Coordinates of C-alpha atoms and ligand atoms in Angstrom, one line a residue:
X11 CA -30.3 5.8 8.3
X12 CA -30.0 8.9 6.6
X13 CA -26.4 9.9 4.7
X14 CA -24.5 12.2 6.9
X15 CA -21.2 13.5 6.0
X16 CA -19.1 16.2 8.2
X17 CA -19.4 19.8 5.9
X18 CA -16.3 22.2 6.2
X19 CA -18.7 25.0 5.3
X20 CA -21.2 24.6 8.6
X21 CA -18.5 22.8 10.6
X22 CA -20.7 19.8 11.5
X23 CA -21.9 16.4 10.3
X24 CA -25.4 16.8 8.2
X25 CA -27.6 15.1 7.2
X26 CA -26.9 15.2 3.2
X27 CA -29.6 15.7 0.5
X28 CA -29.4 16.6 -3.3
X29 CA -30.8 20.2 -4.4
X30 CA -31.9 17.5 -7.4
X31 CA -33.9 14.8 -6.0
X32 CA -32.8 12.4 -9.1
X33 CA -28.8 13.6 -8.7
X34 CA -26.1 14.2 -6.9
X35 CA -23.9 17.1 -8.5
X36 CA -20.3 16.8 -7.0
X37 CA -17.1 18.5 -8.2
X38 CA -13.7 17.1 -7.5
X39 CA -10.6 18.8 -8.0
X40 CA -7.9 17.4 -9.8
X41 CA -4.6 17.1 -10.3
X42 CA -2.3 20.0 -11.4
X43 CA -0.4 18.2 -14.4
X44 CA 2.9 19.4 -14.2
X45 CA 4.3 15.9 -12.8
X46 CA 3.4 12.6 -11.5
X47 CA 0.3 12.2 -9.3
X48 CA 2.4 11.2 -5.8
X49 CA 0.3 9.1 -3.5
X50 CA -0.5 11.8 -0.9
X51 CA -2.6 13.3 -3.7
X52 CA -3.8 9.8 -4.6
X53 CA -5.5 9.7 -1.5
X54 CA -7.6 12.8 -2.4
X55 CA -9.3 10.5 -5.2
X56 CA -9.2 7.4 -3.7
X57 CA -11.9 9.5 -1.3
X58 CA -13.9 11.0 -3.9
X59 CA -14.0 7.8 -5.8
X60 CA -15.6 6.0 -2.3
X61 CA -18.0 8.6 -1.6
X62 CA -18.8 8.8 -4.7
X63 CA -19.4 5.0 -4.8
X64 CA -21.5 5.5 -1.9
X65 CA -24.0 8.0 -3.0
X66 CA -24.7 5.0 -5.5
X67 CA -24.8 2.6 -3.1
X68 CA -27.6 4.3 -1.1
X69 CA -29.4 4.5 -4.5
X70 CA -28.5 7.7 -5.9
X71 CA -27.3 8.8 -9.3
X72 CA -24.4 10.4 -9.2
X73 CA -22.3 13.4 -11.9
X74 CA -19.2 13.8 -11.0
X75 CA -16.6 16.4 -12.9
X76 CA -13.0 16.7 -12.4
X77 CA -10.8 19.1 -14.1
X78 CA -7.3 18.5 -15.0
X79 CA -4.9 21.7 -13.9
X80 CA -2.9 22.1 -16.8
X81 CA -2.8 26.1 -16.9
X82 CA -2.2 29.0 -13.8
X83 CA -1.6 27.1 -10.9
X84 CA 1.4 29.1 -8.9
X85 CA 4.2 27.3 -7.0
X86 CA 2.1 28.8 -3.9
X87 CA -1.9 28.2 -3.7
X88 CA -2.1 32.0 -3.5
X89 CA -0.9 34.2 -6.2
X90 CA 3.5 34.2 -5.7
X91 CA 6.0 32.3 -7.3
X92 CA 6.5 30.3 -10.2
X93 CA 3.9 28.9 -12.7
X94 CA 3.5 25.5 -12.4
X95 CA 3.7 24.2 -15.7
X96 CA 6.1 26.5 -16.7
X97 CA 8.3 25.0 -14.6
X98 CA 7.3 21.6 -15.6
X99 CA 8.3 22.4 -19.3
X100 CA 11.4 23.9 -17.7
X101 CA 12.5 21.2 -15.8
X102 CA 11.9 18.8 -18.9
X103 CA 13.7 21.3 -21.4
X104 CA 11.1 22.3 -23.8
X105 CA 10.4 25.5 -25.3
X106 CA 7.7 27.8 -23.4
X107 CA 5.0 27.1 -25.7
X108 CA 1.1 26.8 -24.7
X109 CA 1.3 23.7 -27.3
X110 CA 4.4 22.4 -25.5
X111 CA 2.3 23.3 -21.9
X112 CA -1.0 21.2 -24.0
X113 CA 2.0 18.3 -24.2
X114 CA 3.2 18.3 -21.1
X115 CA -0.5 17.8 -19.4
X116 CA -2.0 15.4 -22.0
X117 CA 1.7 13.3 -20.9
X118 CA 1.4 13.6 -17.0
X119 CA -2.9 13.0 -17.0
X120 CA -2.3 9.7 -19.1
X121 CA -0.2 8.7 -15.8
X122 CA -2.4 10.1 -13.8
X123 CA -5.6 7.7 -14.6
X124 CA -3.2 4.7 -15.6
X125 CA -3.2 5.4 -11.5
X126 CA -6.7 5.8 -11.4
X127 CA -7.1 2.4 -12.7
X128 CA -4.7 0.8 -10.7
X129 CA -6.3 2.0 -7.5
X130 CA -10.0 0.5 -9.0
X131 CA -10.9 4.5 -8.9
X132 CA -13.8 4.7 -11.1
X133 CA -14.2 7.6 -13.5
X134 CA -16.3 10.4 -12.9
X135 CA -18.8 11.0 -15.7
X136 CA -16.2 13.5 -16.7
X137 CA -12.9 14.5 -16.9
X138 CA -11.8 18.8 -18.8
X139 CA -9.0 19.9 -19.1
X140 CA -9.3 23.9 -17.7
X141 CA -7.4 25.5 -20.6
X142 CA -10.3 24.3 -22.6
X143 CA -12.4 26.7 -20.7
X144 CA -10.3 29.8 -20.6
X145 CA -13.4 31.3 -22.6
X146 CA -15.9 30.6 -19.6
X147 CA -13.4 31.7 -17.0
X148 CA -13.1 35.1 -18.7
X149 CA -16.6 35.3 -18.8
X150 CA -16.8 34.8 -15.3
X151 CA -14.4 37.6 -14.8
X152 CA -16.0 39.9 -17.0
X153 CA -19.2 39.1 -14.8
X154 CA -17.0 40.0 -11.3
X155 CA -16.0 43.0 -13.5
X156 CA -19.2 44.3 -14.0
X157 CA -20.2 43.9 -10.6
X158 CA -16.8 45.8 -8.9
X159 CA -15.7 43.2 -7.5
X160 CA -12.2 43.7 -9.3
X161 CA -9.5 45.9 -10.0
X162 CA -6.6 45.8 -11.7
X163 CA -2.6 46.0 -11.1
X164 CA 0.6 45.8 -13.3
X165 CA 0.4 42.2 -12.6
X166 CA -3.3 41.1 -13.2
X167 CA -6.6 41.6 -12.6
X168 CA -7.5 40.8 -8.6
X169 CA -10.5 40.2 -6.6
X170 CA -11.3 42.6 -4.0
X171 CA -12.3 40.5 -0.7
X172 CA -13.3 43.7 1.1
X173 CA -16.3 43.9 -1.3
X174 CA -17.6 40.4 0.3
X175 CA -18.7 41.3 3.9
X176 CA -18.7 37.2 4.5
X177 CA -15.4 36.3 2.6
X178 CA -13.5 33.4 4.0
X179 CA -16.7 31.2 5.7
X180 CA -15.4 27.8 4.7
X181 CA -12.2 28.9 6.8
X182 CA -14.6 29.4 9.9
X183 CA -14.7 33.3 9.2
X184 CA -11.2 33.9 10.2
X185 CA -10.0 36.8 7.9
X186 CA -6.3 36.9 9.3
X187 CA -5.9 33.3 8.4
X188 CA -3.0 34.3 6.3
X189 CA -1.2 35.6 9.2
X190 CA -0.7 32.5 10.7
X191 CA 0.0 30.4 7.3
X192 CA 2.0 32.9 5.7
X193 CA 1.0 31.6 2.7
X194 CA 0.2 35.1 1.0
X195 CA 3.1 37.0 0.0
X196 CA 2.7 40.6 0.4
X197 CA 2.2 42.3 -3.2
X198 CA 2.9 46.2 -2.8
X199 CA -0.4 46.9 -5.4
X200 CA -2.5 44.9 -3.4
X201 CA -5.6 46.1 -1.6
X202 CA -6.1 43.6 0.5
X203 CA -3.2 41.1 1.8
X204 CA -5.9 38.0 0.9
X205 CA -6.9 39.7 -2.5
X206 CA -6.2 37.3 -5.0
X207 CA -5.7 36.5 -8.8
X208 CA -8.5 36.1 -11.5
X209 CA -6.4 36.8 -14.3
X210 CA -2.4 37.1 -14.7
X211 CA -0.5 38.6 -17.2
X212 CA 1.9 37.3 -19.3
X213 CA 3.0 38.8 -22.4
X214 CA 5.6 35.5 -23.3
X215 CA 3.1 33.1 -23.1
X216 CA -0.6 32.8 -22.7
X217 CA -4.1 33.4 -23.8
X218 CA -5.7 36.4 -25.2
X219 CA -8.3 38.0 -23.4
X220 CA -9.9 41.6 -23.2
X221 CA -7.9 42.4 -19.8
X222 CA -4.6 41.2 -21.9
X223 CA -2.4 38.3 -22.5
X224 CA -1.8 35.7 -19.9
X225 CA -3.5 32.8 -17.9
X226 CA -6.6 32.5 -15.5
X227 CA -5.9 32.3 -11.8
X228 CA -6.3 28.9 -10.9
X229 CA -9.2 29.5 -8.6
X230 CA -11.3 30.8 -11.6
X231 CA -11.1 27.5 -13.5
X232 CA -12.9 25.4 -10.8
X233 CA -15.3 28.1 -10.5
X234 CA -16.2 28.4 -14.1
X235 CA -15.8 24.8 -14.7
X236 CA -17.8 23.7 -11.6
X237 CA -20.2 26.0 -12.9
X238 CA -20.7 25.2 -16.7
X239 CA -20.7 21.1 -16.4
X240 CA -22.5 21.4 -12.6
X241 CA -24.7 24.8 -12.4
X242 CA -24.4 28.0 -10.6
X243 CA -25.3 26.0 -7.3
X244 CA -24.5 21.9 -6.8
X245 CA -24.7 19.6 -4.0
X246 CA -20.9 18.2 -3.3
X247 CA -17.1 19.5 -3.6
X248 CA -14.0 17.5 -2.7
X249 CA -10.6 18.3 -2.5
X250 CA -8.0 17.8 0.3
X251 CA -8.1 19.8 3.2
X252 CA -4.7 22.4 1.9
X253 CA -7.6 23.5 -0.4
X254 CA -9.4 24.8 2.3
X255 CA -8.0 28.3 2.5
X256 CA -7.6 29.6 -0.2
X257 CA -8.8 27.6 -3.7
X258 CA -12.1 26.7 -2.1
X259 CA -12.6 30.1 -0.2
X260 CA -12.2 32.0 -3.1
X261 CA -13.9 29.8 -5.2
X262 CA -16.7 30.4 -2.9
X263 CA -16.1 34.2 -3.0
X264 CA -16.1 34.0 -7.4
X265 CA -18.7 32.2 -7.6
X266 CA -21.3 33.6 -5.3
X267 CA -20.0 37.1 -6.4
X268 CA -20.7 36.3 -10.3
X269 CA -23.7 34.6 -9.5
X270 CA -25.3 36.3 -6.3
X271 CA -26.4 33.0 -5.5
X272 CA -25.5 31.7 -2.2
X273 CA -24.4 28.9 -1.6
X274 CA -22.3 28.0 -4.6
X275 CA -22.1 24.4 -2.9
X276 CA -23.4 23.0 -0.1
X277 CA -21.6 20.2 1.4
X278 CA -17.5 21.0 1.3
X279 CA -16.0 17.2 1.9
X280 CA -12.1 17.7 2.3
X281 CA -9.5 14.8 3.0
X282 CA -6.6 14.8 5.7
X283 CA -3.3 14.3 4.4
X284 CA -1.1 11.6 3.7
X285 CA 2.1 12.6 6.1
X286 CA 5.4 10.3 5.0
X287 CA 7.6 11.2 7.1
X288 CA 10.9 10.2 6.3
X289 CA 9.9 9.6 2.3
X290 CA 9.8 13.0 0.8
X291 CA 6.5 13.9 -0.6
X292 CA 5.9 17.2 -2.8
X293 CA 5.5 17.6 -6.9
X294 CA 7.4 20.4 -6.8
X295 CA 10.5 19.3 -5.5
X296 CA 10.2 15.6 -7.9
X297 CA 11.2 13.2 -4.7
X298 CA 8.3 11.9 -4.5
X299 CA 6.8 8.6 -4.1
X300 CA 4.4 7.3 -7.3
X301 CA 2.7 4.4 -7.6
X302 CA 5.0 3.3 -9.5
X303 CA 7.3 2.9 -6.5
X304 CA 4.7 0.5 -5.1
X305 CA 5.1 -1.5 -8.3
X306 CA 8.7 -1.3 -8.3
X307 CA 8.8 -2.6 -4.4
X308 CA 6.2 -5.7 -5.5
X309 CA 3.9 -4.4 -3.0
X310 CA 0.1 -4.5 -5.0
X311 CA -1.3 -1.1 -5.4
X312 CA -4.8 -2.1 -4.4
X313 CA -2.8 -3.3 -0.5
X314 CA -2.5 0.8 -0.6
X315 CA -6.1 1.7 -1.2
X316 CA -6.5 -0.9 1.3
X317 CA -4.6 0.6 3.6
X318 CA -6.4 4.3 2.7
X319 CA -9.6 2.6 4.2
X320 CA -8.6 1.5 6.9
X321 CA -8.4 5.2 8.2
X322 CA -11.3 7.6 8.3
X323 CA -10.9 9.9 5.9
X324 CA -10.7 13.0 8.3
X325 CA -7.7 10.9 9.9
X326 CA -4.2 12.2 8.7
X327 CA -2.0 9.0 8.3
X328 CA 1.5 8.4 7.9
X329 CA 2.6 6.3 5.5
X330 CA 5.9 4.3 6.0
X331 CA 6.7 0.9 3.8
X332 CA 6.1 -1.4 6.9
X333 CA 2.3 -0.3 7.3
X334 CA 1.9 -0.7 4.1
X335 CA 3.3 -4.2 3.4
X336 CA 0.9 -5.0 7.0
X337 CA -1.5 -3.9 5.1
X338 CA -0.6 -5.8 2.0
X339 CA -0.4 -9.1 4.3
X340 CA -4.2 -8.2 5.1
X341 CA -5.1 -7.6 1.9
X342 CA -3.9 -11.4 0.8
X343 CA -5.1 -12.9 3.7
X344 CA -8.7 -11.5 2.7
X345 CA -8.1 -13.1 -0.7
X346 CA -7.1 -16.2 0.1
X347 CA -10.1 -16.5 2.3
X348 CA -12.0 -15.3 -0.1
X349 CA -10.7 -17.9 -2.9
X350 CA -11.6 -20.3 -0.2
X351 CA -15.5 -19.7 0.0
X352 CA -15.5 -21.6 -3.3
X353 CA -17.3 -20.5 -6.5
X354 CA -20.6 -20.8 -5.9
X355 CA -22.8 -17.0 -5.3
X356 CA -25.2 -17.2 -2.9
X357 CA -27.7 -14.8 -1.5
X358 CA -26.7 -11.1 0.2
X359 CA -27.0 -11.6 3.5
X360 CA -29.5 -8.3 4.3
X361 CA -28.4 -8.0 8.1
X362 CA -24.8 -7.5 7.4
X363 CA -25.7 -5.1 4.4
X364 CA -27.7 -2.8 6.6
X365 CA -25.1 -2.4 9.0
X366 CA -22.2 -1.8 6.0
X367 CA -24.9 0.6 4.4
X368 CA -25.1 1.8 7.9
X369 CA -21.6 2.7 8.5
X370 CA -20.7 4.0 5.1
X371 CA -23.5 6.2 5.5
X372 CA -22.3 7.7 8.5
X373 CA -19.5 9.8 6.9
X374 CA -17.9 7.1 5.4
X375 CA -17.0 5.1 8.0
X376 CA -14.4 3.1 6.4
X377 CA -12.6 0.9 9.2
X378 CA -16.1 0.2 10.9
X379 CA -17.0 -1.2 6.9
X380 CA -13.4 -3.0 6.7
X381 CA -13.9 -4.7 10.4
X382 CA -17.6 -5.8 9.0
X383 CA -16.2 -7.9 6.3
X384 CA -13.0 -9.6 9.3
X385 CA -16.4 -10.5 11.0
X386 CA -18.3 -11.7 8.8
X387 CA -15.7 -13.8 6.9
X388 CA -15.5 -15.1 10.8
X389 CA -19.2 -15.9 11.2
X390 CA -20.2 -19.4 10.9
X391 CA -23.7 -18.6 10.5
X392 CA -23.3 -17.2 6.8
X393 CA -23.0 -20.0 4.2
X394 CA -19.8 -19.8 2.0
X395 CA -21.9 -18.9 -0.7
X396 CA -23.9 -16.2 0.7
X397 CA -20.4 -14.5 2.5
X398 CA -19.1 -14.5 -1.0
X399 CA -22.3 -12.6 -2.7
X400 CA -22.4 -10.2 0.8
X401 CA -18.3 -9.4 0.1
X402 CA -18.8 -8.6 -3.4
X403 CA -21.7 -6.6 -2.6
X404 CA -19.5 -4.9 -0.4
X405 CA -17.0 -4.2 -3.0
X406 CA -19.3 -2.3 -4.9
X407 CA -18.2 0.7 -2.7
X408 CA -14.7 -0.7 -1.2
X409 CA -13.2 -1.7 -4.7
X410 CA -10.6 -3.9 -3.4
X411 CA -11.1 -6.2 -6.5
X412 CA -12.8 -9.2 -5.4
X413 CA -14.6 -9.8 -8.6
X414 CA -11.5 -10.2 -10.3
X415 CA -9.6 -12.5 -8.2
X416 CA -8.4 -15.6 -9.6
X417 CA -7.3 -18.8 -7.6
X418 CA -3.0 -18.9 -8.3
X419 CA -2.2 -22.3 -8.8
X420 CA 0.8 -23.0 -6.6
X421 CA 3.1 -25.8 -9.1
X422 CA 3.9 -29.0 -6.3
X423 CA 7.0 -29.0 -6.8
X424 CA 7.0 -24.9 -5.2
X425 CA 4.6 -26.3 -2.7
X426 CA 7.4 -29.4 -1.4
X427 CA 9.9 -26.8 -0.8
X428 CA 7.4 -24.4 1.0
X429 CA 6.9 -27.4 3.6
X430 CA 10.6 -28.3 3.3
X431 CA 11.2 -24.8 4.6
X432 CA 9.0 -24.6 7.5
X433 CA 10.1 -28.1 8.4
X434 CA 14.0 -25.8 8.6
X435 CA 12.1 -22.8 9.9
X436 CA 10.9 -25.8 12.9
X437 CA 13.8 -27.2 13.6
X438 CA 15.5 -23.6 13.9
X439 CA 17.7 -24.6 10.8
X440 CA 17.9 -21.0 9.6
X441 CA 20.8 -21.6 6.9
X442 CA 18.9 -23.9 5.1
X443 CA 15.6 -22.2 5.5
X444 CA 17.2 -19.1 3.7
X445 CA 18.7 -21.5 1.5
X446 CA 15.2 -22.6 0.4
X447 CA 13.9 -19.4 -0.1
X448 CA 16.4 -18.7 -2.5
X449 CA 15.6 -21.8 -4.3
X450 CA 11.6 -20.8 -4.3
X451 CA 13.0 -17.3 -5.3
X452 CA 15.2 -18.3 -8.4
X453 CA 11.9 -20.5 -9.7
X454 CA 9.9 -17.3 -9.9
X455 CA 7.8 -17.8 -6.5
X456 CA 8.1 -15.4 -3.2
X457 CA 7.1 -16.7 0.1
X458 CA 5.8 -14.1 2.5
X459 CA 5.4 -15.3 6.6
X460 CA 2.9 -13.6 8.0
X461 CA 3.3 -11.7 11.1
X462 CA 1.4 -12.1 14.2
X463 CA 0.5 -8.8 13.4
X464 CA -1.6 -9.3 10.9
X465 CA -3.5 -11.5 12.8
X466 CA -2.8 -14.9 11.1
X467 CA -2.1 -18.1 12.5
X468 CA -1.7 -19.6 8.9
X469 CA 1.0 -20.7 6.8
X470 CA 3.7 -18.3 4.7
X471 CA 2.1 -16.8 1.4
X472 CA 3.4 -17.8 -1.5
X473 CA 2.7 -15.9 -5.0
X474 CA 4.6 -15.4 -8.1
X475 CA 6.9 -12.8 -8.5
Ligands
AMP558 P1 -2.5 19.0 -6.8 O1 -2.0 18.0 -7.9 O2 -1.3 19.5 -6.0 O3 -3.3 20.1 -7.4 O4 -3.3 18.2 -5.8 C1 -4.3 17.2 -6.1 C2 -5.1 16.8 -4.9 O5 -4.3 16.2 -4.0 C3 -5.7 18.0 -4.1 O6 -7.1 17.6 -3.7 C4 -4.8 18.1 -2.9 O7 -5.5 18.7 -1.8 C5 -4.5 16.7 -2.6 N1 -3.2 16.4 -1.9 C6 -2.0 17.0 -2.1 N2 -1.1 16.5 -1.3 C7 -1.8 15.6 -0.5 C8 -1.4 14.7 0.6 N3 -0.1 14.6 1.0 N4 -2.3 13.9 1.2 C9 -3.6 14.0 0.8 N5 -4.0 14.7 -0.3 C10 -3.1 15.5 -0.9
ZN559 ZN1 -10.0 23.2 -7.9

């Protein structure tokens, strides 16, 4: 089976191959540092991590850069409102300083990949921070210069889209997009309504540059970045799919500009969104759930990645505690089973790895993957052994950690008032149920019982607290 994935840029599933045949060249955009990483945008890299896994899975090598935003991203993805990290160093009541704004980033990325960790992301071959490469992104605009493509107004120095007869493909050719979104707020000086920023000036704080003082647009830096670490033209971008409009169009419309070499990147791979609902969910406004807040609730981080998976990718999902403890349920069900093969490795069994190769392949079919490993676990054909060298095979792309997994040694005396408990539970005798879980509580141990819903017909789950 060859690898397909669904391309933003044609609109359709393709069959994917490398420009290099010995590498896959994939950019991923990053986080804009000016807070914590929430868990909507955690899902953005939770993606590029498995797709990423699964280029190597099928046997390919694999570079994959993501820059850190830590300079010129405006409150809105087009070229209005408030810096970013200027309002980070506001909010935190330091001096506007581009040392203090150097601060602020190298504070909020450590965060950032603690979560990486936590979420078995791996990490890409590498990781820049963009106002590192404020040089390359005025070169690039010098080059767009040269070419016409810009002008200049009391504010900065803009692109001019109608110079590009085919600006705005990756948004299926619709030039009034804006219209609808209202995204762009009008700017008087403006040719174009959709013109946007490659270099704003700032004459408090900034970088020098032969245009004047100020920052790049934000668009620049994944185009110059993308560009220096990957090549004028590479095989992969991610990003989630609010990118789609404007940073990736106009990266597209930079690039190809700069470079006249078209296209800049051939397969766009863009996420849906993590929708909460209820549980407020933006950077900006610093309500926001973290994975911290998973931590804080005892609910295992890795039970959210789990949960991620079980979605295609393209899928939005709303996230709500309940489906996530479900899915946390799961999760330990699947390691308790797993603790129960035993410790001996046996052999991959080749049938169900062609079909997990299979399905992963076909645009990361994630929840086709996931229901693979319920069955297998299930079949009574595969030795212990050899379902325990098939999961962890498996894990190579799913990362859910079984490698690591150690059996927790429930103490007796914990496991007496578990059975006392369900003898209460039985006999309807509530009080003293509760009671007992108190008692289990207060000696460091939580009991969990499983809902039918999670498809078990076993006892509660205990673990330490
Ligand atoms: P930012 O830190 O805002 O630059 O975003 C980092 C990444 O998270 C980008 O790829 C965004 O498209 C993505 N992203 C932001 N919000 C969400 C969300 N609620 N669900 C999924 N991805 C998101
Ligand atoms: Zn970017």
């Amino acid at each position: 089976m060859p690898l397909k994935f669904y391309n933003t840029l044609t609109k359709q599933k393709e069959i994917f191959t490398s420009i290099n045949r010995d590498e896959v060249r994939m950019y991923t955009c990053g986080p804009t540092v000016y807070n914590y990483t929430h868990i909507g945008n955690l899902r953005a890299f939770v993606f590029a991590d498995v797709l990423s896994r699964t280029l190597k899975y099928s046997g390919l090598k694999v570079k994959q850069i993501m820059n850190i935003t830590d300079i010129g991203h405006l409150t809105s993805d087009a070229d209005s409102g408030d810096d970013k990290m200027t309002k980070g160093l506001l909010r935190e009541g330091k001096t506007l300083t581009l040392k203090n704004m150097r601060e602020l980033a190298e504070f909020y990325t450590e965060s950032f990949k603690k979560d990486l960790k936590t979420l078995n992301i791996k990490d890409p071959s590498g990781m820049y921070f963009a106002s590192d490469y404020v040089k390359e992104d005025i070169e690039l605009i010098k080059k767009l210069e040269d070419k016409k493509y810009t002008y200049k107004t009391s504010d900065g120095i803009y692109f001019d889209i109608s110079k590009m007869p085919d600006y705005g493909v990756l948004w299926g050719g619709m030039r009034n997009w804006n219209k609808e979104g209202a995204r762009i707020v009008e700017n008087s000086e403006k040719k174009n309504p959709e013109d946007f920023a490659l270099w704003k000036f700032n004459n408090k704080i900034g970088f020098e540059s032969p245009f004047g003082k100020g920052f790049p647009g934000w668009h620049i830096e994944c185009s110059a970045m993308g560009i220096k670490f990957l090549g004028e033209q590479f095989d992969i971008h991610t990003g989630g799919i609010d990118l789609v409009p404007t940073h990736h169009t106009n990266e597209i419309a930079q690039s190809e500009c700069a470079t006249g070499k078209k296209p800049f990147v051939r397969f766009w791979i863009h996420n849906e969104f993590v929708d909460t609902g209820g549980e407020k969910m933006a950077k900006s406004s610093g309500n926001f759930l973290k994975i911290e807040s998973l931590i804080e609730r005892k609910i295992n981080p890795i039970a959210y990645r789990f949960w991620l998976l079980m979605a295609n990718y393209h899928t939005k999902v709303s996230f709500n505690w309940d489906v996530l403890e479900g899915s946390e349920i799961a999760l330990k069900r699947l390691y308790k089973l797993y603790i129960e093969l035993g410790k001996k490795v046996g052999k991959i069994d080749i049938n169900y790895q062609k079909k997990f190769k299979e399905y992963l392949e076909d645009d990361l079919d994630t929840p086709r993957a996931l229901s693979l490993l319920w069955d297998l676990i299930k079949d009574e054909t595969v030795s212990p052994a050899d379902k325990k060298a098939t999961i962890l095979d498996f894990d190579k792309v799913l990362g859910l950690g079984f490698e690591n997994l150690k059996e927790e040694i429930i103490p007796e005396n914990i496991l007496k008032l578990v059975g006392e408990r369900e003898l209460a539970r039985k006999n309807k005798d509530f009080k003293k149920s509760d009671e007992l879980r108190d008692k289990i509580n207060s000696l460091g141990y939580e009991i969990k019982d499983l809902s039918a819903q999670a498809g078990s017909s076993d006892g509660p789950q205990i673990s330490k607290i």
